[in-house]
mmCIF file of C-alpha atoms in Angstrom:
data_model
loop_
_atom_site.group_PDB
_atom_site.id
_atom_site.type_symbol
_atom_site.label_atom_id
_atom_site.label_comp_id
_atom_site.label_asym_id
_atom_site.label_seq_id
_atom_site.Cartn_x
_atom_site.Cartn_y
_atom_site.Cartn_z
ATOM 1 C CA MET D 1 120.472 75.538 118.392
ATOM 2 C CA SER D 2 122.534 72.612 117.074
ATOM 3 C CA VAL D 3 124.600 72.866 113.940
ATOM 4 C CA SER D 4 126.472 70.534 111.603
ATOM 5 C CA LEU D 5 129.889 71.389 110.264
ATOM 6 C CA VAL D 6 131.545 70.084 107.117
ATOM 7 C CA GLY D 7 135.144 70.359 106.012
ATOM 8 C CA ASP D 8 137.166 69.672 102.865
ATOM 9 C CA ILE D 9 140.782 69.427 103.950
ATOM 10 C CA GLY D 10 143.666 69.112 101.536
ATOM 11 C CA GLY D 11 147.377 69.609 101.846
ATOM 12 C CA THR D 12 147.311 73.408 101.812
ATOM 13 C CA ASN D 13 143.803 74.577 102.691
ATOM 14 C CA ALA D 14 141.022 73.572 105.062
ATOM 15 C CA ARG D 15 137.639 74.631 103.693
ATOM 16 C CA LEU D 16 134.991 74.759 106.419
ATOM 17 C CA ALA D 17 131.289 75.536 106.373
ATOM 18 C CA LEU D 18 128.085 75.055 108.308
ATOM 19 C CA TRP D 19 125.601 72.604 106.796
ATOM 20 C CA ARG D 20 121.971 73.556 107.315
ATOM 21 C CA ASP D 21 118.897 72.350 105.435
ATOM 22 C CA GLY D 22 120.964 70.907 102.621
ATOM 23 C CA GLN D 23 122.909 74.117 102.050
ATOM 24 C CA LEU D 24 126.395 75.445 102.793
ATOM 25 C CA GLU D 25 126.648 78.537 104.980
ATOM 26 C CA HIS D 26 129.569 80.723 106.105
ATOM 27 C CA VAL D 27 132.233 79.114 103.951
ATOM 28 C CA ARG D 28 135.771 79.915 105.092
ATOM 29 C CA VAL D 29 139.160 78.805 103.766
ATOM 30 C CA LEU D 30 141.935 78.417 106.366
ATOM 31 C CA SER D 31 145.599 77.567 105.893
ATOM 32 C CA THR D 32 146.506 74.172 107.357
ATOM 33 C CA ALA D 33 149.989 75.506 108.121
ATOM 34 C CA ALA D 34 148.489 78.054 110.530
ATOM 35 C CA PHE D 35 147.071 75.455 112.927
ATOM 36 C CA ALA D 36 148.469 72.518 114.885
ATOM 37 C CA GLY D 37 145.518 70.336 113.933
ATOM 38 C CA PRO D 38 141.903 70.303 112.757
ATOM 39 C CA GLU D 39 140.476 70.864 116.239
ATOM 40 C CA GLN D 40 142.272 74.197 116.519
ATOM 41 C CA ALA D 41 141.209 75.238 113.022
ATOM 42 C CA ILE D 42 137.570 74.384 113.705
ATOM 43 C CA ARG D 43 137.571 76.266 117.023
ATOM 44 C CA SER D 44 139.023 79.310 115.284
ATOM 45 C CA TYR D 45 136.398 79.046 112.552
ATOM 46 C CA LEU D 46 133.531 78.803 115.035
ATOM 47 C CA ASP D 47 134.899 81.740 117.034
ATOM 48 C CA THR D 48 134.720 83.954 113.932
ATOM 49 C CA LEU D 49 131.033 83.128 113.518
ATOM 50 C CA GLY D 50 129.988 84.115 117.033
ATOM 51 C CA PRO D 51 126.240 83.616 117.572
ATOM 52 C CA HIS D 52 125.813 82.226 114.025
ATOM 53 C CA ALA D 53 127.626 79.061 115.016
ATOM 54 C CA GLY D 54 125.273 77.541 117.559
ATOM 55 C CA GLU D 55 126.190 74.316 119.369
ATOM 56 C CA LEU D 56 128.296 71.989 117.277
ATOM 57 C CA GLU D 57 126.655 68.573 117.086
ATOM 58 C CA ARG D 58 127.823 66.778 113.941
ATOM 59 C CA VAL D 59 130.965 66.971 111.797
ATOM 60 C CA CYS D 60 131.929 65.432 108.472
ATOM 61 C CA LEU D 61 135.460 65.975 107.205
ATOM 62 C CA ALA D 62 136.606 65.087 103.708
ATOM 63 C CA CYS D 63 140.317 64.336 104.004
ATOM 64 C CA ALA D 64 143.103 63.830 101.485
ATOM 65 C CA GLY D 65 144.289 60.253 101.899
ATOM 66 C CA PRO D 66 142.987 56.743 102.681
ATOM 67 C CA VAL D 67 140.480 56.829 105.559
ATOM 68 C CA SER D 68 140.281 53.948 108.034
ATOM 69 C CA GLY D 69 140.626 53.237 111.751
ATOM 70 C CA ASP D 70 140.718 55.681 114.646
ATOM 71 C CA GLU D 71 143.754 57.668 113.557
ATOM 72 C CA PHE D 72 144.097 59.462 110.242
ATOM 73 C CA ARG D 73 147.312 61.084 109.020
ATOM 74 C CA PHE D 74 146.954 63.551 106.187
ATOM 75 C CA THR D 75 148.950 62.767 103.070
ATOM 76 C CA ASN D 76 150.199 66.272 102.284
ATOM 77 C CA ASN D 77 150.187 68.208 105.564
ATOM 78 C CA HIS D 78 151.220 67.740 109.194
ATOM 79 C CA TRP D 79 147.745 67.219 110.660
ATOM 80 C CA VAL D 80 146.696 64.033 112.445
ATOM 81 C CA ILE D 81 143.148 63.173 113.540
ATOM 82 C CA SER D 82 142.244 60.719 116.260
ATOM 83 C CA ARG D 83 138.496 60.203 116.037
ATOM 84 C CA THR D 84 138.310 59.517 119.771
ATOM 85 C CA ALA D 85 140.318 62.572 120.798
ATOM 86 C CA PHE D 86 138.595 64.805 118.221
ATOM 87 C CA CYS D 87 135.122 63.910 119.497
ATOM 88 C CA ARG D 88 136.215 64.317 123.120
ATOM 89 C CA ASP D 89 137.808 67.722 122.525
ATOM 90 C CA LEU D 90 134.825 69.105 120.603
ATOM 91 C CA GLY D 91 132.097 67.373 122.586
ATOM 92 C CA LEU D 92 130.830 65.205 119.720
ATOM 93 C CA SER D 93 129.314 61.756 119.765
ATOM 94 C CA ASP D 94 130.722 60.841 116.364
ATOM 95 C CA LEU D 95 132.934 62.082 113.525
ATOM 96 C CA LEU D 96 132.315 61.098 109.913
ATOM 97 C CA LEU D 97 135.544 60.957 107.883
ATOM 98 C CA ILE D 98 135.493 60.392 104.129
ATOM 99 C CA ASN D 99 138.101 60.554 101.387
ATOM 100 C CA ASP D 100 138.333 64.012 99.823
ATOM 101 C CA PHE D 101 137.772 62.839 96.253
ATOM 102 C CA SER D 102 134.868 60.664 97.332
ATOM 103 C CA ALA D 103 133.380 63.921 98.607
ATOM 104 C CA MET D 104 134.360 65.640 95.360
ATOM 105 C CA ALA D 105 132.608 62.882 93.406
ATOM 106 C CA LEU D 106 129.452 63.258 95.493
ATOM 107 C CA GLY D 107 129.600 67.011 95.014
ATOM 108 C CA VAL D 108 129.688 66.891 91.229
ATOM 109 C CA THR D 109 126.430 64.915 91.181
ATOM 110 C CA CYS D 110 124.625 68.078 92.297
ATOM 111 C CA LEU D 111 126.296 70.707 90.129
ATOM 112 C CA ARG D 112 124.357 72.896 87.731
ATOM 113 C CA LYS D 113 125.200 72.881 84.040
ATOM 114 C CA ASP D 114 126.694 76.372 84.358
ATOM 115 C CA GLU D 115 129.188 75.008 86.903
ATOM 116 C CA LEU D 116 130.693 72.676 84.293
ATOM 117 C CA LEU D 117 132.778 73.692 81.280
ATOM 118 C CA ASP D 118 132.788 71.361 78.284
ATOM 119 C CA VAL D 119 136.332 70.239 77.552
ATOM 120 C CA ARG D 120 134.801 67.860 75.033
ATOM 121 C CA PRO D 121 131.114 67.240 74.429
ATOM 122 C CA GLY D 122 130.436 63.564 74.088
ATOM 123 C CA VAL D 123 127.885 60.824 74.510
ATOM 124 C CA VAL D 124 126.874 59.996 78.090
ATOM 125 C CA VAL D 125 126.296 56.244 78.352
ATOM 126 C CA ALA D 126 123.703 55.609 81.037
ATOM 127 C CA ASP D 127 124.551 53.195 83.839
ATOM 128 C CA CYS D 128 128.300 53.470 83.207
ATOM 129 C CA PRO D 129 130.825 54.729 85.784
ATOM 130 C CA ARG D 130 132.011 58.314 85.880
ATOM 131 C CA LEU D 131 135.550 59.387 86.696
ATOM 132 C CA VAL D 132 136.445 62.404 88.845
ATOM 133 C CA LEU D 133 140.067 63.518 89.071
ATOM 134 C CA GLY D 134 142.115 66.635 89.411
ATOM 135 C CA PRO D 135 145.389 68.179 90.540
ATOM 136 C CA GLY D 136 145.805 70.431 93.553
ATOM 137 C CA THR D 137 148.284 69.975 96.385
ATOM 138 C CA GLY D 138 148.104 66.327 95.306
ATOM 139 C CA LEU D 139 146.304 64.421 92.557
ATOM 140 C CA GLY D 140 142.867 63.214 93.593
ATOM 141 C CA VAL D 141 140.948 60.445 91.858
ATOM 142 C CA GLY D 142 137.403 59.329 92.615
ATOM 143 C CA THR D 143 134.796 57.147 90.939
ATOM 144 C CA LEU D 144 131.018 57.315 90.678
ATOM 145 C CA LEU D 145 129.304 53.955 90.242
ATOM 146 C CA PRO D 146 125.583 53.843 89.361
ATOM 147 C CA ASP D 147 123.261 52.080 91.788
ATOM 148 C CA THR D 148 119.927 50.408 91.109
ATOM 149 C CA ARG D 149 117.880 53.397 92.349
ATOM 150 C CA GLY D 150 119.090 56.046 89.930
ATOM 151 C CA GLY D 151 121.729 57.312 92.343
ATOM 152 C CA TRP D 152 125.495 57.019 92.595
ATOM 153 C CA HIS D 153 127.976 55.311 94.860
ATOM 154 C CA ALA D 154 131.245 57.219 95.390
ATOM 155 C CA LEU D 155 134.188 54.834 95.434
ATOM 156 C CA ALA D 156 137.327 55.875 97.321
ATOM 157 C CA GLY D 157 140.772 55.136 95.929
ATOM 158 C CA GLU D 158 144.322 56.401 95.666
ATOM 159 C CA GLY D 159 144.645 56.594 91.888
ATOM 160 C CA GLY D 160 146.864 59.670 92.084
ATOM 161 C CA HIS D 161 149.738 57.444 93.161
ATOM 162 C CA VAL D 162 149.790 55.189 90.094
ATOM 163 C CA ASP D 163 152.982 55.093 88.026
ATOM 164 C CA LEU D 164 153.417 58.035 85.690
ATOM 165 C CA PRO D 165 152.757 56.776 82.124
ATOM 166 C CA ILE D 166 155.278 57.464 79.361
ATOM 167 C CA GLY D 167 154.112 58.136 75.821
ATOM 168 C CA SER D 168 157.002 59.863 74.046
ATOM 169 C CA GLU D 169 160.799 60.118 74.015
ATOM 170 C CA ARG D 170 160.583 63.512 75.701
ATOM 171 C CA GLU D 171 158.473 62.052 78.475
ATOM 172 C CA ALA D 172 160.960 59.203 78.859
ATOM 173 C CA ASP D 173 163.780 61.740 79.269
ATOM 174 C CA LEU D 174 161.787 63.700 81.835
ATOM 175 C CA TRP D 175 160.875 60.490 83.670
ATOM 176 C CA SER D 176 164.541 59.396 83.761
ATOM 177 C CA TYR D 177 165.591 62.745 85.220
ATOM 178 C CA LEU D 178 162.891 62.543 87.905
ATOM 179 C CA HIS D 179 163.554 58.871 88.606
ATOM 180 C CA ARG D 180 167.148 59.678 89.499
ATOM 181 C CA GLN D 181 165.812 62.117 92.086
ATOM 182 C CA LEU D 182 162.726 60.327 93.384
ATOM 183 C CA GLY D 183 163.020 56.641 92.653
ATOM 184 C CA HIS D 184 159.364 55.807 92.100
ATOM 185 C CA VAL D 185 157.700 58.474 89.936
ATOM 186 C CA SER D 186 153.961 58.660 90.523
ATOM 187 C CA ALA D 187 151.371 60.616 88.592
ATOM 188 C CA GLU D 188 150.993 62.906 91.615
ATOM 189 C CA ASN D 189 154.725 63.706 91.516
ATOM 190 C CA LEU D 190 154.032 65.656 88.292
ATOM 191 C CA LEU D 191 150.297 66.364 88.318
ATOM 192 C CA SER D 192 150.028 68.633 91.352
ATOM 193 C CA GLY D 193 151.127 72.103 92.389
ATOM 194 C CA SER D 194 154.569 70.969 93.495
ATOM 195 C CA GLY D 195 154.599 68.571 90.538
ATOM 196 C CA LEU D 196 154.288 71.411 88.044
ATOM 197 C CA VAL D 197 157.349 73.013 89.637
ATOM 198 C CA SER D 198 159.221 69.681 89.458
ATOM 199 C CA LEU D 199 158.279 69.373 85.794
ATOM 200 C CA TYR D 200 159.494 72.917 85.144
ATOM 201 C CA ARG D 201 162.832 72.240 86.843
ATOM 202 C CA ALA D 202 163.312 68.963 84.981
ATOM 203 C CA SER D 203 162.499 70.647 81.677
ATOM 204 C CA CYS D 204 164.957 73.470 82.327
ATOM 205 C CA ALA D 205 167.662 70.960 83.248
ATOM 206 C CA LEU D 206 167.145 68.952 80.053
ATOM 207 C CA ASP D 207 166.946 72.066 77.873
ATOM 208 C CA GLY D 208 169.830 73.933 79.501
ATOM 209 C CA LYS D 209 167.555 76.778 80.599
ATOM 210 C CA THR D 210 168.005 78.982 83.671
ATOM 211 C CA LEU D 211 165.432 78.513 86.436
ATOM 212 C CA ARG D 212 163.322 81.657 86.824
ATOM 213 C CA PHE D 213 160.153 80.511 88.590
ATOM 214 C CA ASP D 214 159.683 79.017 92.052
ATOM 215 C CA SER D 215 155.967 78.182 92.249
ATOM 216 C CA ALA D 216 153.180 76.648 90.225
ATOM 217 C CA ALA D 217 151.424 80.015 90.157
ATOM 218 C CA GLU D 218 154.493 81.653 88.624
ATOM 219 C CA VAL D 219 154.899 78.952 85.979
ATOM 220 C CA THR D 220 151.209 79.170 85.086
ATOM 221 C CA ARG D 221 151.239 82.954 84.926
ATOM 222 C CA ALA D 222 154.323 82.970 82.728
ATOM 223 C CA ALA D 223 152.749 80.441 80.354
ATOM 224 C CA LEU D 224 149.574 82.494 80.029
ATOM 225 C CA GLU D 225 151.701 85.590 79.370
ATOM 226 C CA GLY D 226 153.557 83.892 76.527
ATOM 227 C CA ASP D 227 156.838 82.623 78.021
ATOM 228 C CA ALA D 228 157.983 79.851 75.669
ATOM 229 C CA GLN D 229 159.558 77.571 78.295
ATOM 230 C CA ALA D 230 156.574 77.898 80.638
ATOM 231 C CA ILE D 231 154.179 77.211 77.753
ATOM 232 C CA ALA D 232 156.032 73.997 76.922
ATOM 233 C CA VAL D 233 155.924 72.911 80.571
ATOM 234 C CA LEU D 234 152.213 73.619 81.007
ATOM 235 C CA GLU D 235 151.502 71.871 77.709
ATOM 236 C CA GLN D 236 153.379 68.799 78.950
ATOM 237 C CA PHE D 237 151.454 68.985 82.226
ATOM 238 C CA CYS D 238 148.128 68.924 80.350
ATOM 239 C CA THR D 239 149.304 66.111 78.082
ATOM 240 C CA TRP D 240 150.339 63.977 81.044
ATOM 241 C CA LEU D 241 147.036 64.702 82.749
ATOM 242 C CA GLY D 242 145.318 63.439 79.601
ATOM 243 C CA ARG D 243 147.350 60.214 79.650
ATOM 244 C CA VAL D 244 146.521 59.549 83.305
ATOM 245 C CA ALA D 245 142.832 60.410 82.855
ATOM 246 C CA GLY D 246 142.582 58.205 79.763
ATOM 247 C CA ASN D 247 144.194 55.275 81.569
ATOM 248 C CA ALA D 248 141.766 55.630 84.466
ATOM 249 C CA ALA D 249 138.746 56.020 82.181
ATOM 250 C CA LEU D 250 139.767 52.931 80.215
ATOM 251 C CA THR D 251 140.296 50.906 83.408
ATOM 252 C CA LEU D 252 136.938 51.927 84.889
ATOM 253 C CA GLY D 253 134.946 51.892 81.673
ATOM 254 C CA ALA D 254 133.987 55.493 82.500
ATOM 255 C CA ARG D 255 131.710 56.056 79.532
ATOM 256 C CA GLY D 256 129.408 58.069 81.753
ATOM 257 C CA GLY D 257 131.922 60.906 81.549
ATOM 258 C CA VAL D 258 135.000 62.417 83.139
ATOM 259 C CA TYR D 259 135.017 65.372 85.534
ATOM 260 C CA LEU D 260 138.247 67.374 85.901
ATOM 261 C CA ALA D 261 138.267 68.992 89.337
ATOM 262 C CA GLY D 262 140.704 70.425 91.871
ATOM 263 C CA GLY D 263 142.092 73.876 92.478
ATOM 264 C CA MET D 264 144.586 74.223 89.628
ATOM 265 C CA LEU D 265 142.799 73.661 86.333
ATOM 266 C CA PRO D 266 140.224 76.502 86.407
ATOM 267 C CA ARG D 267 143.157 78.937 86.486
ATOM 268 C CA PHE D 268 144.130 77.943 82.953
ATOM 269 C CA ALA D 269 140.886 76.531 81.580
ATOM 270 C CA ASP D 270 141.259 77.919 78.046
ATOM 271 C CA PHE D 271 144.841 76.650 77.837
ATOM 272 C CA LEU D 272 143.709 73.191 78.958
ATOM 273 C CA VAL D 273 140.949 72.992 76.337
ATOM 274 C CA ALA D 274 143.378 73.998 73.552
ATOM 275 C CA SER D 275 146.207 71.744 74.801
ATOM 276 C CA GLY D 276 147.150 68.175 73.956
ATOM 277 C CA PHE D 277 145.004 66.872 76.823
ATOM 278 C CA LEU D 278 142.348 65.261 74.627
ATOM 279 C CA ALA D 279 144.814 63.778 72.153
ATOM 280 C CA ALA D 280 146.700 62.125 75.027
ATOM 281 C CA PHE D 281 143.441 61.107 76.718
ATOM 282 C CA GLN D 282 142.378 58.941 73.788
ATOM 283 C CA ALA D 283 145.784 57.812 72.461
ATOM 284 C CA LYS D 284 145.346 54.167 73.511
ATOM 285 C CA GLY D 285 146.185 52.281 70.337
ATOM 286 C CA GLU D 286 143.455 49.897 69.292
ATOM 287 C CA MET D 287 141.249 51.129 72.151
ATOM 288 C CA SER D 288 141.421 54.800 71.141
ATOM 289 C CA GLY D 289 137.940 54.576 69.648
ATOM 290 C CA TYR D 290 136.567 53.485 73.018
ATOM 291 C CA LEU D 291 137.543 56.854 74.507
ATOM 292 C CA MET D 292 136.748 59.146 71.565
ATOM 293 C CA HIS D 293 133.153 59.852 72.577
ATOM 294 C CA ILE D 294 133.502 60.044 76.362
ATOM 295 C CA PRO D 295 132.437 63.533 77.491
ATOM 296 C CA VAL D 296 134.902 65.520 79.589
ATOM 297 C CA TRP D 297 133.898 68.421 81.835
ATOM 298 C CA LEU D 298 135.931 70.903 83.851
ATOM 299 C CA VAL D 299 134.369 71.613 87.242
ATOM 300 C CA THR D 300 134.208 75.385 87.800
ATOM 301 C CA ALA D 301 132.032 75.347 90.946
ATOM 302 C CA GLU D 302 133.497 76.995 94.016
ATOM 303 C CA GLN D 303 133.157 74.260 96.671
ATOM 304 C CA PRO D 304 132.121 70.861 95.265
ATOM 305 C CA GLY D 305 134.125 69.007 97.929
ATOM 306 C CA LEU D 306 132.326 70.783 100.755
ATOM 307 C CA LEU D 307 129.003 70.116 99.081
ATOM 308 C CA GLY D 308 129.887 66.435 98.831
ATOM 309 C CA ALA D 309 130.816 66.325 102.523
ATOM 310 C CA GLY D 310 127.422 67.830 103.350
ATOM 311 C CA LEU D 311 125.634 65.259 101.216
ATOM 312 C CA ALA D 312 127.542 62.434 102.887
ATOM 313 C CA LEU D 313 126.633 63.764 106.328
ATOM 314 C CA GLN D 314 122.993 64.223 105.354
ATOM 315 C CA ARG D 315 122.679 60.650 104.150
ATOM 316 C CA SER D 316 124.517 59.289 107.172
ATOM 317 C CA LEU D 317 122.048 61.034 109.476
ATOM 318 C CA ALA D 318 119.193 59.473 107.503
ATOM 319 C CA GLY D 319 120.624 56.036 108.213
ATOM 320 C CA GLU D 320 121.757 55.509 104.630
ATOM 321 C CA SER D 321 125.193 54.926 103.165
ATOM 322 C CA PRO D 322 127.040 58.268 103.217
ATOM 323 C CA MET D 323 128.573 57.469 99.839
ATOM 324 C CA ILE D 324 125.309 57.430 97.859
ATOM 325 C CA SER D 325 123.895 60.457 96.099
ATOM 326 C CA GLY D 326 121.314 61.260 93.464
ATOM 327 C CA LEU D 327 122.270 63.090 90.267
ATOM 328 C CA ALA D 328 120.703 66.528 89.932
ATOM 329 C CA ASP D 329 120.871 66.858 86.147
ATOM 330 C CA ASP D 330 121.915 64.423 83.463
ATOM 331 C CA VAL D 331 124.702 66.443 81.891
#
């Protein structure tokens, strides 16, 4: 029995699953640090399944970073994929590689309404692009463009690496502190797991506060438990996310809506909704009105990236562009 495998691989975790009859099966999350490369992780995954695995025939991997050529180097971990070597080692005829937030964008087209949390209800403008972005190990950005058949084309890009926008004196001070350390300050430098820690350290340095937390999880937990410094940091994080999302939505004309995805945001969903995210999202001077009615959703589904990888593989096998998908429900 042949089987297809799909993967959603970021900087920290490799999510793997079997893809059968349009459904995910046997989802597992592995640490990228525990394996020398994706081949070893996939072999370990298949070994845990035993007779459920079958004979591996097709693989689609959604990978963090720009995808092209035979060799792919991950942006935020040590893994490297050579398509030729990968297929030889695993006995495959072909490997489909796609950008991770292209997969995320495809995945959100098939989510149920109960897998989306309204950050702001708005007016969906038909036939307009939709923006998908979110912080995790890095900051992913993807775009959904409508096609002429009622489906969507997922456009790959590296929007997480745009310059960090500055909208206040406090943000200018934080940017100056980080610029002295980093040189170029990208959105991803702040809007990611490690970025939240960098923001916390910069804030403590500017405010003369003692460092007490070493991870994004600790900063988030402290904020949700009422620590004043952590609250201020997480509030600034949400505000900056709003600025970046608003810039991208304005650039794309994303009046079809904005999806906030990634691993971080569901952990503080209520905080995000109550934060300055929306105010920063639409604070664009004379174009603020353009953004005021764009709906924003928080993706709460477990594995939208894996689902998107499965959809891409399914369409590729049908001889169609792997980056086209239908929309399950008009949210």
